[in-house]
PDB file of C-alpha atoms in Angstrom:
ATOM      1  CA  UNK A  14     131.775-128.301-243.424  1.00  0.00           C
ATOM      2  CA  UNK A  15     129.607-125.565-244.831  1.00  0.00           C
ATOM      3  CA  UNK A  16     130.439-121.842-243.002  1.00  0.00           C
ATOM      4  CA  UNK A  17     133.852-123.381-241.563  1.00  0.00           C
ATOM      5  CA  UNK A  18     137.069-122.806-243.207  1.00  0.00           C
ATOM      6  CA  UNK A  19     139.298-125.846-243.859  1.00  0.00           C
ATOM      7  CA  UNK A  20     142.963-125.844-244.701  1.00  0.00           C
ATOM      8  CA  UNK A  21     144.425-126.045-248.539  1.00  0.00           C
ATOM      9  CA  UNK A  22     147.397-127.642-249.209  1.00  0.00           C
ATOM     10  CA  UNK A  23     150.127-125.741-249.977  1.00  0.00           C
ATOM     11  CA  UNK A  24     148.289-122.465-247.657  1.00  0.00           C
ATOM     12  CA  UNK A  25     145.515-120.832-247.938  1.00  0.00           C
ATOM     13  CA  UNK A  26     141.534-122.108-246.905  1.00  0.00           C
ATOM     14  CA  UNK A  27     138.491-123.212-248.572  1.00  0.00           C
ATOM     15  CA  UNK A  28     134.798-122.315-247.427  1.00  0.00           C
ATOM     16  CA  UNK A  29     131.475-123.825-248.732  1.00  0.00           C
ATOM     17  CA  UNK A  30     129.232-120.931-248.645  1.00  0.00           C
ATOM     18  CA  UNK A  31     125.220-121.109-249.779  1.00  0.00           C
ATOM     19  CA  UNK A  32     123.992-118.190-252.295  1.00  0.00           C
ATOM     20  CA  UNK A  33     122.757-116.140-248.829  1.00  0.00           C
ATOM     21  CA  UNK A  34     125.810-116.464-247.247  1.00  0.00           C
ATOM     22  CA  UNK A  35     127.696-115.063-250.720  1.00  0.00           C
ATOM     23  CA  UNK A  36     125.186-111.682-250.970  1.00  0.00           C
ATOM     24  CA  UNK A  37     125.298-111.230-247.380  1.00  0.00           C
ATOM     25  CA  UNK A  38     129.244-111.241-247.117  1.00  0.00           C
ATOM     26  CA  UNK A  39     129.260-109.239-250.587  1.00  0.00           C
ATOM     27  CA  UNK A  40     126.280-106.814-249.787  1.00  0.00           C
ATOM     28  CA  UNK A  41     128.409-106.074-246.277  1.00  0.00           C
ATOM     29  CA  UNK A  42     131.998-106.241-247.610  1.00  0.00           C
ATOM     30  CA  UNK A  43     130.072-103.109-250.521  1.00  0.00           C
ATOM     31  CA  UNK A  44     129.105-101.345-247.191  1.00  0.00           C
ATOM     32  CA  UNK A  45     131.850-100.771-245.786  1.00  0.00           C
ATOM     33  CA  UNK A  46     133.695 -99.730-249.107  1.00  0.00           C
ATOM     34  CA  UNK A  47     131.265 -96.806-249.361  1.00  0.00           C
ATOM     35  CA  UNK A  48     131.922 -96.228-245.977  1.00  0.00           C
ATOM     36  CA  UNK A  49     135.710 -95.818-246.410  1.00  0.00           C
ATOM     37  CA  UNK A  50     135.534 -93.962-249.322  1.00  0.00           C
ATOM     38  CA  UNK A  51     137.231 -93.660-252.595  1.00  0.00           C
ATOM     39  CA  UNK A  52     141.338 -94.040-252.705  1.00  0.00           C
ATOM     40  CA  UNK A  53     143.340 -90.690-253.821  1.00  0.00           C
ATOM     41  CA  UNK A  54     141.982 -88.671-256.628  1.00  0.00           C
ATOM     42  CA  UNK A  55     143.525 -90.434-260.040  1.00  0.00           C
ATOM     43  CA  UNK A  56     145.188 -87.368-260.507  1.00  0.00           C
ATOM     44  CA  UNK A  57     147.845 -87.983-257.352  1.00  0.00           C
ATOM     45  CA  UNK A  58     148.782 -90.783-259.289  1.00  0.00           C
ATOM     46  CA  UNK A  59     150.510 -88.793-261.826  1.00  0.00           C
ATOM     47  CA  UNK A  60     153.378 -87.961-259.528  1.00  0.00           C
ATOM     48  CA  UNK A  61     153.984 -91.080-257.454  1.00  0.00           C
ATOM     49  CA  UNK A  62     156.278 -88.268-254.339  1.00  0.00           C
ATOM     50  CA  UNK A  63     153.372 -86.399-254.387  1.00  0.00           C
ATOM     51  CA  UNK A  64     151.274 -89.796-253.398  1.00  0.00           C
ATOM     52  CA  UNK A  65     153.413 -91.219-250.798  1.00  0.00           C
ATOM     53  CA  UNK A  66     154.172 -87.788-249.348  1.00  0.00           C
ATOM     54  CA  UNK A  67     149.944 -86.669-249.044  1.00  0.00           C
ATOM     55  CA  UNK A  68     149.169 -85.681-245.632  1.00  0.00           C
ATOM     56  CA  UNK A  69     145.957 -87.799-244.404  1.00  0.00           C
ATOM     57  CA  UNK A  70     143.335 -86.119-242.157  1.00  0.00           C
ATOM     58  CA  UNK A  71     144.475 -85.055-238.361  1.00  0.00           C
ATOM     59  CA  UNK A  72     141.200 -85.270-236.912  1.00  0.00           C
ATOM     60  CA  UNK A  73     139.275 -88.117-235.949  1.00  0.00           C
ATOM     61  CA  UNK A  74     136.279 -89.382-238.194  1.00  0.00           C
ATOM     62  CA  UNK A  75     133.125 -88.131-236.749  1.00  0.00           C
ATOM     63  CA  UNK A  76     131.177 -91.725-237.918  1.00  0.00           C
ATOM     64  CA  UNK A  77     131.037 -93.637-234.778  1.00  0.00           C
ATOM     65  CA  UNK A  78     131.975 -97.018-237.069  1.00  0.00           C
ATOM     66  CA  UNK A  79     135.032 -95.531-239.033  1.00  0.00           C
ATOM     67  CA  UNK A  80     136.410 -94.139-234.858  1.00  0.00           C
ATOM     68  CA  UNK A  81     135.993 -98.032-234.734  1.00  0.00           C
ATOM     69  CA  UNK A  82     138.283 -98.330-237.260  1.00  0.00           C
ATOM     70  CA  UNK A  83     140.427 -95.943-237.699  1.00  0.00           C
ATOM     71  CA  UNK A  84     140.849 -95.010-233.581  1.00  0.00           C
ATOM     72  CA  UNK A  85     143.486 -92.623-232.161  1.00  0.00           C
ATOM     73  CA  UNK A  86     146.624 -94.207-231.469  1.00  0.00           C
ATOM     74  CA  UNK A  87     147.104 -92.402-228.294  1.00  0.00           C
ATOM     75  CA  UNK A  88     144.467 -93.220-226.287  1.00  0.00           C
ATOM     76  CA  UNK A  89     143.293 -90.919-223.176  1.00  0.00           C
ATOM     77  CA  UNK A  90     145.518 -91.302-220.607  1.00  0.00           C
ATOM     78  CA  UNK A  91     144.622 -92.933-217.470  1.00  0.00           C
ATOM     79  CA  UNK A  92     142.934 -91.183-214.485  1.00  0.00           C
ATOM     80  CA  UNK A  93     141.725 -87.846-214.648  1.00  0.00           C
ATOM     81  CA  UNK A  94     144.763 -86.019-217.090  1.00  0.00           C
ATOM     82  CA  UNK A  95     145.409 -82.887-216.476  1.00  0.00           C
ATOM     83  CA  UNK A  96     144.936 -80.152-219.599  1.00  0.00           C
ATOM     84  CA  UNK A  97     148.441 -80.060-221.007  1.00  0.00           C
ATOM     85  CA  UNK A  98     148.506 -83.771-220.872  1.00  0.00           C
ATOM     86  CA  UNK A  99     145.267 -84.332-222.705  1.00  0.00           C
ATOM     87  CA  UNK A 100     146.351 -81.430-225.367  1.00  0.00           C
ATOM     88  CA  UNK A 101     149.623 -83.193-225.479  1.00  0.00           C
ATOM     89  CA  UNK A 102     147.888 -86.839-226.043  1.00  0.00           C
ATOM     90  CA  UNK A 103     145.743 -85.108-228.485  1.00  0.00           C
ATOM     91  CA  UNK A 104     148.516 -83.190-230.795  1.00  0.00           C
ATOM     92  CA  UNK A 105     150.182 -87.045-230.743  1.00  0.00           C
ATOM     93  CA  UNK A 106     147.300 -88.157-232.124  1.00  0.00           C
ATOM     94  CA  UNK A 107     146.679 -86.300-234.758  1.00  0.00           C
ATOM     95  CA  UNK A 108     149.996 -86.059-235.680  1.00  0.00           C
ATOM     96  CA  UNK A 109     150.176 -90.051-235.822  1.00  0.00           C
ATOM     97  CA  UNK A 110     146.745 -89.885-238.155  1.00  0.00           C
ATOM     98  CA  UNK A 111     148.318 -87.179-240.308  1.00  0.00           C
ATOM     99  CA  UNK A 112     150.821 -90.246-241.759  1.00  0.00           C
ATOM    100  CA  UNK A 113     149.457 -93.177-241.166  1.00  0.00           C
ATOM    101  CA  UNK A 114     145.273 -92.853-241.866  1.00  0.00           C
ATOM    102  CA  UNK A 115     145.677 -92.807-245.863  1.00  0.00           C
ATOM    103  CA  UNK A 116     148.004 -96.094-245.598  1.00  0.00           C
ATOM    104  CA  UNK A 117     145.378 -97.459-243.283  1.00  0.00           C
ATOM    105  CA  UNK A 118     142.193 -96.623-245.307  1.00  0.00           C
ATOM    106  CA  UNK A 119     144.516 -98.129-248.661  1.00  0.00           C
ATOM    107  CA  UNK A 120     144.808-101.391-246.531  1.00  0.00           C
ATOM    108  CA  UNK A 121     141.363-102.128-245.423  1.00  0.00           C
ATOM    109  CA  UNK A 122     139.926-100.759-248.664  1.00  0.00           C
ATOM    110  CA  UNK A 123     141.786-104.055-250.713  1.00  0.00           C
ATOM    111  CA  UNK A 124     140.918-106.225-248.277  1.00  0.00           C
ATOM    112  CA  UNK A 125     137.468-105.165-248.972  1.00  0.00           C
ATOM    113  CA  UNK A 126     137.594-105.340-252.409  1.00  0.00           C
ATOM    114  CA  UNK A 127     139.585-108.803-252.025  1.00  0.00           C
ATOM    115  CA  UNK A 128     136.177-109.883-250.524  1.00  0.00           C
ATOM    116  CA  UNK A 129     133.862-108.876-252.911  1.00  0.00           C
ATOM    117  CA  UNK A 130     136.116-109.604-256.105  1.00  0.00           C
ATOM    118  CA  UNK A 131     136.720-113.405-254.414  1.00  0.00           C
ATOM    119  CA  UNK A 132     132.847-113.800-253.822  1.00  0.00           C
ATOM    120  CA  UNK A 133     132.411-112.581-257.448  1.00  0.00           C
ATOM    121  CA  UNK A 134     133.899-115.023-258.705  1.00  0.00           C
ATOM    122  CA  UNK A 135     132.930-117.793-257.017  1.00  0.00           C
ATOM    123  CA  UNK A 136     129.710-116.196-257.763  1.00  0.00           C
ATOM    124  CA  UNK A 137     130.248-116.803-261.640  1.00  0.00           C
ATOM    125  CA  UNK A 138     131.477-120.395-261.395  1.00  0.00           C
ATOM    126  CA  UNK A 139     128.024-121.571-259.278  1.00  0.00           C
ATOM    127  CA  UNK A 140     125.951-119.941-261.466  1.00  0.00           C
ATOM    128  CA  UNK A 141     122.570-122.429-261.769  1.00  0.00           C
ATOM    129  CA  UNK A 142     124.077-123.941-258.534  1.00  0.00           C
ATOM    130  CA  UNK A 143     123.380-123.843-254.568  1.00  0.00           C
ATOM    131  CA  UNK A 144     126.166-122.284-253.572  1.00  0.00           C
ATOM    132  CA  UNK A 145     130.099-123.116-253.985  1.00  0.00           C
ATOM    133  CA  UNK A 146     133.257-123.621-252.339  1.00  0.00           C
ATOM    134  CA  UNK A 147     135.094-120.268-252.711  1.00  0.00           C
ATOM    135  CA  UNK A 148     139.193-121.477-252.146  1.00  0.00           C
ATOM    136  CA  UNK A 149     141.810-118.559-250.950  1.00  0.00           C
ATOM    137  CA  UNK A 150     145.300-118.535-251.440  1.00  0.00           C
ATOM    138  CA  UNK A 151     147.251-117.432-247.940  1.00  0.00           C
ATOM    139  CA  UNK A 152     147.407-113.778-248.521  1.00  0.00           C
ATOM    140  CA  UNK A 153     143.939-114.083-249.984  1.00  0.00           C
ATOM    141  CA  UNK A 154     142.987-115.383-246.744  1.00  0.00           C
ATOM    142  CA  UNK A 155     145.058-112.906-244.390  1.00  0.00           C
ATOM    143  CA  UNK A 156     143.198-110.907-246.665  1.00  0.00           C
ATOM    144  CA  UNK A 157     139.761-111.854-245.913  1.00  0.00           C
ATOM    145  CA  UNK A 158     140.932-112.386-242.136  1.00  0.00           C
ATOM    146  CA  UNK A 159     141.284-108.511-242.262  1.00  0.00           C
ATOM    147  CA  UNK A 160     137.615-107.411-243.385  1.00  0.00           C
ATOM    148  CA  UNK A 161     135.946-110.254-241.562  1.00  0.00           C
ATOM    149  CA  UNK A 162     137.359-107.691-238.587  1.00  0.00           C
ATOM    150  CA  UNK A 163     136.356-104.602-239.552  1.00  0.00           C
ATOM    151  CA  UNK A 164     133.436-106.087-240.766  1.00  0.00           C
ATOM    152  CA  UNK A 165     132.720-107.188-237.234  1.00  0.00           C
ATOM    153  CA  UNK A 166     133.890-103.962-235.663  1.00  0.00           C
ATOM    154  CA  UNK A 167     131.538-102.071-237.836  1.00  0.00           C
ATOM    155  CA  UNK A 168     128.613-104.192-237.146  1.00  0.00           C
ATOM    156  CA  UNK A 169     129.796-104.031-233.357  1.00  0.00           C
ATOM    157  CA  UNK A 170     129.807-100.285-233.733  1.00  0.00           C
ATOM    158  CA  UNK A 171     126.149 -99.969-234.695  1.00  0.00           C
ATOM    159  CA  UNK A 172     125.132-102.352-231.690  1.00  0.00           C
ATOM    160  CA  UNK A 173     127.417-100.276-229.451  1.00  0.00           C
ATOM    161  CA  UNK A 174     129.098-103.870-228.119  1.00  0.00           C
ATOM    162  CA  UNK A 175     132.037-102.225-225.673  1.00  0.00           C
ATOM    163  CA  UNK A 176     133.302-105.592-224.392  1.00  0.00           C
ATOM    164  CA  UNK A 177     132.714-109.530-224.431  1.00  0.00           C
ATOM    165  CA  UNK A 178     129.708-108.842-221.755  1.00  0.00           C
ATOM    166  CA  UNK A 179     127.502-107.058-224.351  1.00  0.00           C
ATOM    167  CA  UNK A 180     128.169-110.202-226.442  1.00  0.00           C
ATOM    168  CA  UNK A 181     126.694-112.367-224.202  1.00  0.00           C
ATOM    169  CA  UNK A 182     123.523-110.138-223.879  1.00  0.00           C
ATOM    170  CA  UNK A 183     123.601-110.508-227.671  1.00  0.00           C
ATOM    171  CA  UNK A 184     122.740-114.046-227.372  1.00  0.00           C
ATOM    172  CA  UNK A 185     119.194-113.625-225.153  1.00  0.00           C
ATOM    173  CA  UNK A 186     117.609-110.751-227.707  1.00  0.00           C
ATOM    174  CA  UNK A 187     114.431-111.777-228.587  1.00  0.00           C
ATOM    175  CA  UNK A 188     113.018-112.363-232.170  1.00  0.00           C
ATOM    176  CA  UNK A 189     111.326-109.045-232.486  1.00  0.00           C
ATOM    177  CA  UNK A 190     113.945-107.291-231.685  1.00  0.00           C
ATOM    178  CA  UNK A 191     114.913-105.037-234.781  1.00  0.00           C
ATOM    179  CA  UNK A 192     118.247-105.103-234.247  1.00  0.00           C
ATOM    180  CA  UNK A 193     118.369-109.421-234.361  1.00  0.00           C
ATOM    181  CA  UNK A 194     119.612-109.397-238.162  1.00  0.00           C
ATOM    182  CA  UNK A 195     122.635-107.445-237.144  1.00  0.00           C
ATOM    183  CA  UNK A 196     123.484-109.656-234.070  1.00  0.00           C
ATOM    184  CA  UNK A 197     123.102-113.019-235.934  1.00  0.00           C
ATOM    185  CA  UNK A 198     125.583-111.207-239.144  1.00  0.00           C
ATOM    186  CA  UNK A 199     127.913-110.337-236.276  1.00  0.00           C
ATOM    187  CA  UNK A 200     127.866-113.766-234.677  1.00  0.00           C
ATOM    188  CA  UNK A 201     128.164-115.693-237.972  1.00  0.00           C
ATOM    189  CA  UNK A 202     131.271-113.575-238.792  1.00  0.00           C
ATOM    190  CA  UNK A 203     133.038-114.244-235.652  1.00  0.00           C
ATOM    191  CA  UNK A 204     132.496-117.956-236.612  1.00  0.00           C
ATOM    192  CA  UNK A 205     134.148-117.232-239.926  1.00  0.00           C
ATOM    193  CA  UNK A 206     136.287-115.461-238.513  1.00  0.00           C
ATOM    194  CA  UNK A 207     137.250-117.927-235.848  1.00  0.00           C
ATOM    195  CA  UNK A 208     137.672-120.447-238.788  1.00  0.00           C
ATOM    196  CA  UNK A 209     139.806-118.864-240.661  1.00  0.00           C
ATOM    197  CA  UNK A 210     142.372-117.945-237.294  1.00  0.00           C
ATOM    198  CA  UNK A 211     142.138-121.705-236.509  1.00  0.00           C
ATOM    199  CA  UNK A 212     142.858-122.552-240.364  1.00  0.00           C
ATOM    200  CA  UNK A 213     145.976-120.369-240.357  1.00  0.00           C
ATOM    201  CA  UNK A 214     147.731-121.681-237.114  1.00  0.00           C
ATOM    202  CA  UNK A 215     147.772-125.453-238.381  1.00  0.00           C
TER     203      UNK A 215
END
């Protein structure tokens, strides 16, 4: 069924996706690469310590979208904290980002590029065709499971959706509404998304 995954045998999922749904996925999975940014200078590389000992950044991103995705692992503590507690929460924090952020940004930037490399393909095999059935082995798919979310978290971001009730408001914008290409992305993503979950659990 075109825009649901199915189940391979032997793992993975299959998708029939149109030539739209192929530049839309691509143009956003692109997005969000820039918006990540480039891995470690090629110089790091050189000395492989020197790369798995690099200090990330300690503060948070200012970009409301990369917060979304890269948010503080200590979040503010409940109630009204008092000033050592909040310095306390915030020193854990950053400390936490210091390690972790680089690994992170390494993680969703391949899933990313998994995305756009898979669609490229695909891509190259239609060409002169209506779209194609792009098939993903399972860690292709876990994968693609991975920037279908921060695809949606980014798009989610930009709409400012908090919680499943801003969702539903999503639903009753009306045509004219400049921000109705972004909601119906997001939706259609979830769906993909939803797919793919449901694909992976049989």
């Amino acid at each position: 069924m075109p825009g649901q995954f199915e189940p391979l045998p032997g793992g993975g999922a299959a998708v029939a996706l149109d030539d739209v749904e192929i530049s839309i996925i691509r143009s956003l999975a692109v997005q969000l690469l820039e918006l990540i940014g480039p891995g470690p200078a090629e110089d790091a590389s050189d000395d492989p310590l020197a790369e798995l000992f690099a200090e990330g950044p300690s503060e948070p991103p200012s970009d409301p979208v990369l917060r979304r995705l890269f948010p503080d692992a200590y979040g503010d503590p409940e109630g009204t904290p008092q000033a050592r507690e909040a310095e306390e929460q915030r020193a854990h924090s950053a400390e936490f980002r210091r390690y972790t952020e680089n690994d992170l940004r390494a993680g969703k930037r391949e899933s990313a590029l998994a995305v756009v490399r898979g669609l490229d393909a695909v891509a190259s095999q239609s060409a002169g065709e209506d779209g194609a059935v792009l098939k993903l082995s399972a860690d292709e798919s876990r994968q693609w499971l991975g920037a279908l979310n921060d695809l949606r978290l980014a798009i989610g971001s930009r709409l400012e959706i908090a919680d499943e009730d801003d969702t539903d408001l999503l639903y009753r914008l009306p045509d004219e509404d400049p921000r109705k290409p972004m909601v119906m992305a997001y939706l259609w993503l979830g769906g993909l998304q939803e797919s793919l979950v449901a694909t992976l659990m049989r």
